[in-house]
Tab-separated table of C-alpha atoms in Angstrom:
chain	number	residue	atom	x	y	z
A	1	MET	CA	-23.700	0.042	19.965
A	2	ARG	CA	-20.092	0.955	20.687
A	3	LEU	CA	-17.654	0.381	17.866
A	4	ASP	CA	-14.326	-1.365	17.696
A	5	LEU	CA	-11.767	-0.849	14.956
A	6	SER	CA	-12.831	-3.876	12.951
A	7	VAL	CA	-16.622	-3.870	12.645
A	8	PRO	CA	-18.225	-0.458	13.128
A	9	LYS	CA	-21.730	-0.355	14.534
A	10	MET	CA	-23.832	2.608	15.418
A	11	ASN	CA	-26.520	4.184	17.520
A	12	ALA	CA	-29.211	5.428	15.174
A	13	GLY	CA	-31.774	6.555	17.701
A	14	ALA	CA	-34.534	4.853	15.698
A	15	GLY	CA	-32.869	1.515	15.078
A	16	ALA	CA	-29.209	0.582	14.863
A	17	VAL	CA	-27.227	-0.802	11.984
A	18	GLY	CA	-25.157	-3.797	13.039
A	19	GLU	CA	-25.423	-5.987	16.114
A	20	GLY	CA	-27.203	-4.998	19.313
A	21	GLU	CA	-29.981	-2.616	20.205
A	22	ALA	CA	-30.206	1.065	19.465
A	23	GLY	CA	-29.050	3.380	22.210
A	24	SER	CA	-28.692	7.082	22.882
A	25	VAL	CA	-25.615	9.094	23.794
A	26	ARG	CA	-26.948	9.235	27.329
A	27	GLU	CA	-27.335	5.451	27.542
A	28	GLU	CA	-23.869	4.776	26.156
A	29	THR	CA	-22.373	7.352	28.529
A	30	GLU	CA	-24.059	5.729	31.520
A	31	ARG	CA	-22.777	2.277	30.509
A	32	PHE	CA	-19.262	3.629	30.087
A	33	LEU	CA	-19.250	5.449	33.437
A	34	LEU	CA	-20.438	2.327	35.259
A	35	ARG	CA	-17.261	0.574	34.076
A	36	THR	CA	-14.872	3.385	35.056
A	37	ALA	CA	-13.839	5.200	38.191
A	38	GLY	CA	-12.123	8.418	39.154
A	39	LYS	CA	-12.383	11.833	37.573
A	40	VAL	CA	-14.091	12.030	34.181
A	41	LEU	CA	-12.701	14.459	31.626
A	42	LEU	CA	-15.489	15.708	29.362
A	43	LEU	CA	-13.997	17.284	26.240
A	44	SER	CA	-16.171	18.884	23.580
A	45	ASP	CA	-16.619	21.945	21.443
A	46	SER	CA	-19.202	24.591	22.248
A	47	VAL	CA	-21.678	23.202	19.701
A	48	SER	CA	-21.653	19.557	20.779
A	49	PHE	CA	-21.401	20.126	24.549
A	50	PRO	CA	-25.162	19.611	25.154
A	51	ALA	CA	-24.740	15.941	24.183
A	52	LEU	CA	-22.571	15.442	27.276
A	53	LEU	CA	-24.589	17.657	29.585
A	54	PRO	CA	-26.033	14.784	31.704
A	55	ALA	CA	-22.519	13.532	32.443
A	56	ALA	CA	-21.298	17.093	33.109
A	57	ARG	CA	-23.638	17.280	36.119
A	58	LEU	CA	-21.771	14.470	37.874
A	59	ALA	CA	-19.664	15.427	40.882
A	60	ARG	CA	-16.640	13.589	39.438
A	61	ALA	CA	-16.841	15.295	36.031
A	62	VAL	CA	-14.391	17.932	34.819
A	63	THR	CA	-15.653	19.763	31.731
A	64	LEU	CA	-13.383	21.352	29.156
A	65	ILE	CA	-14.401	23.188	25.977
A	66	TYR	CA	-11.724	22.522	23.363
A	67	ASP	CA	-9.908	25.702	22.335
A	68	GLY	CA	-7.794	24.291	19.514
A	69	ASP	CA	-4.798	23.124	21.570
A	70	ALA	CA	-4.494	19.528	22.781
A	71	LEU	CA	-2.290	20.596	25.694
A	72	ALA	CA	-5.201	22.009	27.705
A	73	PRO	CA	-6.532	18.652	29.047
A	74	PHE	CA	-3.203	17.979	30.762
A	75	ALA	CA	-4.069	20.631	33.340
A	76	LEU	CA	-6.141	17.849	34.920
A	77	SER	CA	-3.827	16.385	37.559
A	78	GLU	CA	-5.558	13.023	37.710
A	79	GLY	CA	-8.280	11.213	35.852
A	80	GLY	CA	-10.067	7.940	35.436
A	81	CYS	CA	-11.537	8.151	31.929
A	82	VAL	CA	-12.264	10.437	29.002
A	83	LEU	CA	-15.537	11.274	27.257
A	84	ALA	CA	-15.456	13.445	24.139
A	85	SER	CA	-17.955	14.764	21.639
A	86	GLY	CA	-17.165	16.891	18.598
A	87	GLY	CA	-15.349	17.049	15.308
A	88	ALA	CA	-12.056	15.515	14.294
A	89	GLU	CA	-9.803	17.890	16.270
A	90	VAL	CA	-11.707	17.356	19.496
A	91	LEU	CA	-11.681	13.581	19.103
A	92	ARG	CA	-7.959	13.496	18.339
A	93	ALA	CA	-7.161	15.685	21.340
A	94	ALA	CA	-9.200	13.400	23.614
A	95	ARG	CA	-7.579	10.250	22.224
A	96	PHE	CA	-4.107	11.769	22.539
A	97	PHE	CA	-4.740	12.638	26.187
A	98	ALA	CA	-6.092	9.128	26.787
A	99	ALA	CA	-3.019	7.591	25.149
A	100	VAL	CA	-0.561	9.586	27.269
A	101	ARG	CA	-2.444	9.013	30.532
A	102	ARG	CA	-3.435	5.433	29.565
A	103	LEU	CA	-7.104	6.047	30.294
A	104	PRO	CA	-10.229	4.416	28.847
A	105	CYS	CA	-11.873	6.685	26.321
A	106	MET	CA	-15.269	6.936	24.654
A	107	ILE	CA	-15.957	9.356	21.812
A	108	PHE	CA	-19.090	10.600	20.060
A	109	PRO	CA	-18.292	11.941	16.563
A	110	THR	CA	-20.533	14.757	15.410
A	111	HIS	CA	-19.540	14.553	11.724
A	112	ALA	CA	-20.840	11.813	9.440
A	113	ALA	CA	-17.381	11.325	7.905
A	114	CYS	CA	-16.076	10.081	11.292
A	115	ASP	CA	-12.685	11.769	10.944
A	116	GLY	CA	-10.619	11.570	14.118
A	117	ALA	CA	-12.343	8.448	15.400
A	118	PHE	CA	-10.226	5.597	14.086
A	119	GLU	CA	-6.732	6.570	12.907
A	120	GLY	CA	-3.801	5.309	14.960
A	121	SER	CA	-1.852	8.574	14.736
A	122	ALA	CA	-2.550	12.134	13.667
A	123	ARG	CA	-1.248	15.676	13.784
A	124	VAL	CA	-2.490	17.684	16.756
A	125	ARG	CA	-1.667	21.165	17.973
A	126	LEU	CA	0.415	21.203	21.152
A	127	ALA	CA	1.393	24.526	22.699
A	128	GLY	CA	0.822	26.192	19.343
A	129	GLN	CA	2.853	23.713	17.278
A	130	GLU	CA	1.549	20.800	15.212
A	131	ARG	CA	3.034	17.406	16.013
A	132	GLU	CA	2.446	13.835	14.864
A	133	VAL	CA	1.298	11.824	17.882
A	134	GLN	CA	-0.073	8.386	18.684
A	135	LEU	CA	-3.754	8.135	19.587
A	136	ALA	CA	-5.483	5.749	21.940
A	137	GLN	CA	-8.010	3.278	20.613
A	138	ALA	CA	-11.357	4.589	21.821
A	139	GLU	CA	-14.810	3.157	22.117
A	140	VAL	CA	-16.783	4.902	19.369
A	141	ALA	CA	-20.507	5.517	19.668
A	142	LEU	CA	-22.273	6.846	16.589
A	143	ASP	CA	-25.576	8.642	16.991
A	144	LEU	CA	-27.421	10.095	14.011
A	145	THR	CA	-28.934	12.833	16.124
A	146	LEU	CA	-25.460	14.370	16.381
A	147	MET	CA	-24.703	14.069	12.658
A	148	ARG	CA	-27.778	15.088	10.712
A	149	ASP	CA	-26.331	18.449	9.649
A	150	THR	CA	-23.247	16.761	8.143
A	151	LEU	CA	-24.850	13.900	6.211
A	152	ALA	CA	-24.462	15.617	2.825
A	153	GLU	CA	-20.720	16.114	3.356
A	154	GLY	CA	-20.494	12.562	4.671
A	155	TYR	CA	-22.142	11.286	1.507
A	156	ALA	CA	-19.711	13.334	-0.612
A	157	ARG	CA	-16.814	11.768	1.292
A	158	ILE	CA	-17.968	8.352	0.117
A	159	LEU	CA	-17.908	9.601	-3.476
A	160	LEU	CA	-14.431	11.033	-2.947
A	161	SER	CA	-13.245	7.714	-1.520
A	162	ARG	CA	-14.455	5.973	-4.671
A	163	LEU	CA	-12.558	8.468	-6.814
A	164	ALA	CA	-9.433	7.788	-4.738
A	165	LEU	CA	-9.604	4.136	-5.833
A	166	PHE	CA	-9.752	5.199	-9.480
A	167	GLU	CA	-6.793	7.492	-8.921
A	168	ALA	CA	-4.771	4.717	-7.270
A	169	ARG	CA	-5.476	2.422	-10.205
A	170	ALA	CA	-4.598	5.091	-12.780
A	171	VAL	CA	-1.324	5.995	-11.068
A	172	GLY	CA	-0.517	2.321	-10.622
A	173	LEU	CA	-1.009	1.531	-14.308
A	174	ILE	CA	0.829	4.601	-15.600
A	175	CYS	CA	3.702	4.675	-13.100
A	176	ARG	CA	3.918	0.920	-12.458
A	177	ARG	CA	3.125	1.243	-8.775
A	178	PRO	CA	1.310	-1.429	-6.749
A	179	PHE	CA	-2.374	-0.932	-5.982
A	180	GLY	CA	-5.245	-3.066	-4.783
A	181	GLY	CA	-5.356	-5.410	-1.797
A	182	GLU	CA	-8.049	-6.404	0.666
A	183	ALA	CA	-8.630	-2.902	2.058
A	184	TYR	CA	-8.844	-1.510	-1.499
A	185	GLU	CA	-11.394	-4.137	-2.498
A	186	GLU	CA	-13.564	-3.601	0.562
A	187	VAL	CA	-13.637	0.166	0.051
A	188	PHE	CA	-14.637	-0.537	-3.554
A	189	SER	CA	-17.582	-2.622	-2.354
A	190	LEU	CA	-18.620	0.136	0.070
A	191	THR	CA	-18.425	2.965	-2.463
A	192	ASP	CA	-19.385	1.463	-5.809
A	193	GLY	CA	-22.979	2.140	-6.818
A	194	ALA	CA	-23.630	4.258	-3.720
A	195	GLU	CA	-26.132	6.590	-5.375
A	196	GLU	CA	-28.964	6.056	-2.881
A	197	LEU	CA	-27.998	5.632	0.756
A	198	SER	CA	-29.906	6.080	3.975
A	199	ALA	CA	-28.520	8.256	6.734
A	200	GLN	CA	-27.472	5.158	8.662
A	201	GLU	CA	-25.670	3.738	5.642
A	202	ILE	CA	-23.805	7.003	5.055
A	203	VAL	CA	-22.445	7.029	8.596
A	204	CYS	CA	-21.714	3.299	8.805
A	205	ARG	CA	-19.900	3.230	5.460
A	206	ASN	CA	-17.835	6.258	6.359
A	207	ALA	CA	-16.871	4.678	9.667
A	208	ARG	CA	-15.736	1.490	7.974
A	209	ILE	CA	-13.871	3.386	5.235
A	210	ARG	CA	-11.959	5.372	7.865
A	211	VAL	CA	-10.923	2.073	9.468
A	212	LEU	CA	-9.816	0.673	6.099
A	213	GLU	CA	-7.840	3.823	5.316
A	214	GLY	CA	-5.873	3.116	8.463
A	215	GLN	CA	-5.177	-0.331	7.020
A	216	GLY	CA	-3.799	1.017	3.760
A	217	ALA	CA	-6.801	1.890	1.602
A	218	PRO	CA	-5.977	4.938	-0.564
A	219	THR	CA	-7.207	8.350	0.516
A	220	GLY	CA	-6.136	9.995	-2.741
A	221	GLU	CA	-5.259	13.583	-3.520
A	222	GLY	CA	-8.907	14.434	-3.022
A	223	ALA	CA	-8.262	14.292	0.732
A	224	VAL	CA	-5.832	17.193	0.277
A	225	LEU	CA	-8.002	19.099	-2.176
A	226	ARG	CA	-11.006	19.082	0.123
A	227	THR	CA	-8.898	20.840	2.779
A	228	LEU	CA	-7.996	23.485	0.183
A	229	TYR	CA	-11.740	23.900	-0.453
A	230	ALA	CA	-12.473	24.176	3.266
A	231	ASP	CA	-14.508	27.368	2.737
A	232	ALA	CA	-16.829	25.684	0.230
A	233	PRO	CA	-20.345	24.669	1.314
A	234	LEU	CA	-19.452	20.985	0.745
A	235	PRO	CA	-15.658	20.681	0.378
A	236	SER	CA	-15.674	16.985	-0.514
A	237	LEU	CA	-18.311	17.420	-3.196
A	238	TYR	CA	-16.446	20.206	-4.959
A	239	ALA	CA	-13.145	18.355	-4.667
A	240	HIS	CA	-14.845	15.326	-6.213
A	241	ARG	CA	-16.340	17.352	-9.060
A	242	ALA	CA	-13.130	19.240	-9.831
A	243	LEU	CA	-10.936	16.137	-9.839
A	244	SER	CA	-13.313	13.928	-11.806
A	245	ALA	CA	-13.616	16.632	-14.500
A	246	LEU	CA	-9.829	17.009	-14.623
A	247	TYR	CA	-9.273	13.247	-14.859
A	248	ASP	CA	-11.847	12.954	-17.628
A	249	ALA	CA	-10.217	15.752	-19.638
A	250	PHE	CA	-6.782	14.193	-19.149
A	251	PHE	CA	-7.730	10.764	-20.436
A	252	ARG	CA	-9.748	12.209	-23.300
A	253	LYS	CA	-7.293	14.738	-24.674
A	254	GLY	CA	-4.152	14.876	-22.534
A	255	VAL	CA	-0.967	14.478	-24.567
A	256	PRO	CA	2.432	14.657	-22.812
A	257	ARG	CA	4.460	17.717	-23.826
A	258	ARG	CA	7.657	15.963	-24.824
A	259	TYR	CA	10.035	18.939	-24.666
A	260	PHE	CA	8.459	20.797	-21.752
A	261	VAL	CA	9.976	20.663	-18.263
A	262	PRO	CA	7.933	22.220	-15.424
A	263	ASP	CA	9.705	24.703	-13.191
A	264	TYR	CA	9.608	22.456	-10.146
A	265	ARG	CA	11.382	24.948	-7.901
A	266	ALA	CA	8.963	27.761	-8.709
A	267	ARG	CA	5.987	25.441	-8.336
A	268	ALA	CA	7.156	24.310	-4.896
A	269	ALA	CA	7.558	27.934	-3.805
A	270	ALA	CA	4.063	28.801	-5.054
A	271	ALA	CA	2.579	25.813	-3.198
A	272	GLY	CA	4.468	26.563	0.011
A	273	THR	CA	6.341	23.240	-0.038
A	274	ARG	CA	9.995	22.259	-0.199
A	275	TYR	CA	11.603	21.727	-3.577
A	276	ALA	CA	13.611	18.828	-2.105
A	277	ASP	CA	10.386	16.953	-1.340
A	278	GLN	CA	9.319	16.807	-4.986
A	279	ALA	CA	9.509	13.433	-6.759
A	280	ILE	CA	10.840	14.393	-10.201
A	281	PRO	CA	10.868	11.547	-12.728
A	282	ARG	CA	14.021	10.701	-14.670
A	283	PRO	CA	13.818	10.961	-18.487
A	284	SER	CA	13.502	7.183	-18.756
A	285	GLU	CA	10.619	7.199	-16.261
A	286	TYR	CA	8.908	9.993	-18.152
A	287	ALA	CA	9.159	8.048	-21.414
A	288	ALA	CA	7.887	4.846	-19.800
A	289	ARG	CA	4.905	6.691	-18.321
A	290	ALA	CA	4.053	8.286	-21.668
A	291	LEU	CA	4.011	4.852	-23.313
A	292	ALA	CA	1.986	3.348	-20.479
A	293	LEU	CA	-0.553	6.164	-20.757
A	294	GLU	CA	-1.329	5.277	-24.357
A	295	ARG	CA	-1.735	1.607	-23.460
A	296	VAL	CA	-4.209	2.224	-20.633
A	297	ARG	CA	-5.893	5.451	-21.802
A	298	GLY	CA	-8.978	3.740	-23.225
A	299	GLU	CA	-9.524	1.573	-20.165
A	300	LEU	CA	-9.205	4.468	-17.731
A	301	LEU	CA	-11.332	6.787	-19.859
A	302	THR	CA	-14.118	4.208	-19.826
A	303	GLN	CA	-13.924	3.985	-16.046
A	304	ILE	CA	-13.912	7.713	-15.336
A	305	ALA	CA	-16.726	8.275	-17.830
A	306	ALA	CA	-18.792	5.643	-16.014
A	307	LEU	CA	-18.169	7.399	-12.703
A	308	ARG	CA	-19.177	10.751	-14.143
A	309	ARG	CA	-22.439	9.336	-15.507
A	310	ARG	CA	-23.485	8.811	-11.902
A	311	HIS	CA	-23.210	12.513	-11.049
A	312	PRO	CA	-26.880	13.445	-11.666
A	313	ALA	CA	-28.125	10.701	-9.331
A	314	GLN	CA	-25.556	11.683	-6.721
A	315	LEU	CA	-26.559	15.343	-6.874
A	316	ARG	CA	-30.218	14.366	-6.431
A	317	GLN	CA	-29.253	12.488	-3.282
A	318	ILE	CA	-27.328	15.471	-1.918
A	319	ARG	CA	-30.065	17.964	-2.796
A	320	GLY	CA	-32.431	15.783	-0.786
A	321	MET	CA	-30.294	16.494	2.286
A	322	VAL	CA	-29.128	20.087	1.835
A	323	ARG	CA	-29.582	23.125	-0.375
A	324	LEU	CA	-26.585	23.591	-2.671
A	325	PRO	CA	-25.604	27.267	-2.998
A	326	PRO	CA	-23.595	28.346	-6.056
A	327	PHE	CA	-19.876	27.740	-5.732
A	328	THR	CA	-17.096	27.874	-8.312
A	329	PRO	CA	-14.039	25.789	-7.364
A	330	ASP	CA	-10.741	27.677	-7.371
A	331	LEU	CA	-8.664	26.102	-10.132
A	332	ASN	CA	-5.502	27.460	-8.552
A	333	CYS	CA	-5.963	24.785	-5.904
A	334	LEU	CA	-5.626	22.163	-8.645
A	335	LYS	CA	-2.414	23.824	-9.815
A	336	ILE	CA	-0.678	23.387	-6.469
A	337	LEU	CA	-2.134	19.948	-5.754
A	338	PRO	CA	0.868	18.006	-7.185
A	339	GLU	CA	3.131	19.672	-4.630
A	340	ARG	CA	0.665	19.179	-1.774
A	341	ALA	CA	-0.052	15.534	-2.736
A	342	PRO	CA	3.166	14.375	-4.463
A	343	GLY	CA	2.068	10.811	-5.194
A	344	GLY	CA	-1.243	11.655	-6.840
A	345	LEU	CA	-2.462	11.612	-10.408
A	346	CYS	CA	-2.144	15.405	-10.674
A	347	ALA	CA	1.599	14.996	-10.155
A	348	VAL	CA	1.636	12.842	-13.297
A	349	LEU	CA	-0.240	15.571	-15.171
A	350	ARG	CA	2.258	18.141	-13.912
A	351	ASP	CA	5.212	16.061	-15.110
A	352	PHE	CA	3.568	15.814	-18.525
A	353	GLY	CA	3.293	19.636	-18.578
A	354	LEU	CA	-0.506	19.620	-18.520
A	355	LEU	CA	-1.239	21.741	-15.454
A	356	GLU	CA	0.479	24.953	-16.460
A	357	ASN	CA	-2.460	26.574	-18.261
A	358	ILE	CA	-5.359	25.143	-16.313
């Protein structure tokens, strides 16, 4: 079934999760086109275009293969609706066009993580420059036949979302920042104990987590690290492994270096960020965080150790979906993470002087 932003449902081909009957991309497209009129913009990438091929044969269809710039659809002088199939960039471009032209929009994500399907705003490339833009709310149809090759990465995203909750709690306890809330608790229920999930559960949980992230659930610094590991076979998995190992080492043996001050200006230059954007704690804040760390160290160490004990079961699940080639995470990505994700737990480690010799 089509999805709204509150209760995601899906087309599974062989039985849907949620309300309604299972349906195919073709069936959902036909239903959508019966409710719309005028020209139909079909936007997709070259890989996912076959999913929209039946609609592309219509006389009122205008087909566009996304080339990386969201400006291209505006060459269409008039339109009645938008259909899109592809990854996050394609979906965001389609939803941006629909928002500007105020057109109904239906999208078919091809990645199990469902990025680009639910956020209210995002950065898109327009005439070669990235801009933050508002996106239209689209009808979202999820079909497993489009996502089977991305299920392993989708599963790893669920693990990374669980680690983001741990990070939010750790930063909240050490730095006295608020954490929790309804969205936080629901993501916890969706990600805790998720060692064995079916393909339908992987997609449905990811869809709901993306909705909750738009409502304030933490995405964590892992969301940044996985983009730095974009060339890895499974970026989210390696971001999850690298961060969980770092967190475990920190709470086991990390001791703040009292008389060490990181070179924040040099670090910002190395990370390609602005020095002025860095949140540098005052001496009183540093001291308060060091004291708080000792109070909560045992509690947080117990929690991260429990998460790491689940790794073997999680790897078995992933190996059941995809072959894992050897890959060694680049630790330099961890070094620049505090500057790329200023509010994360790695920024606390940096301020304590614990990321210099990683």
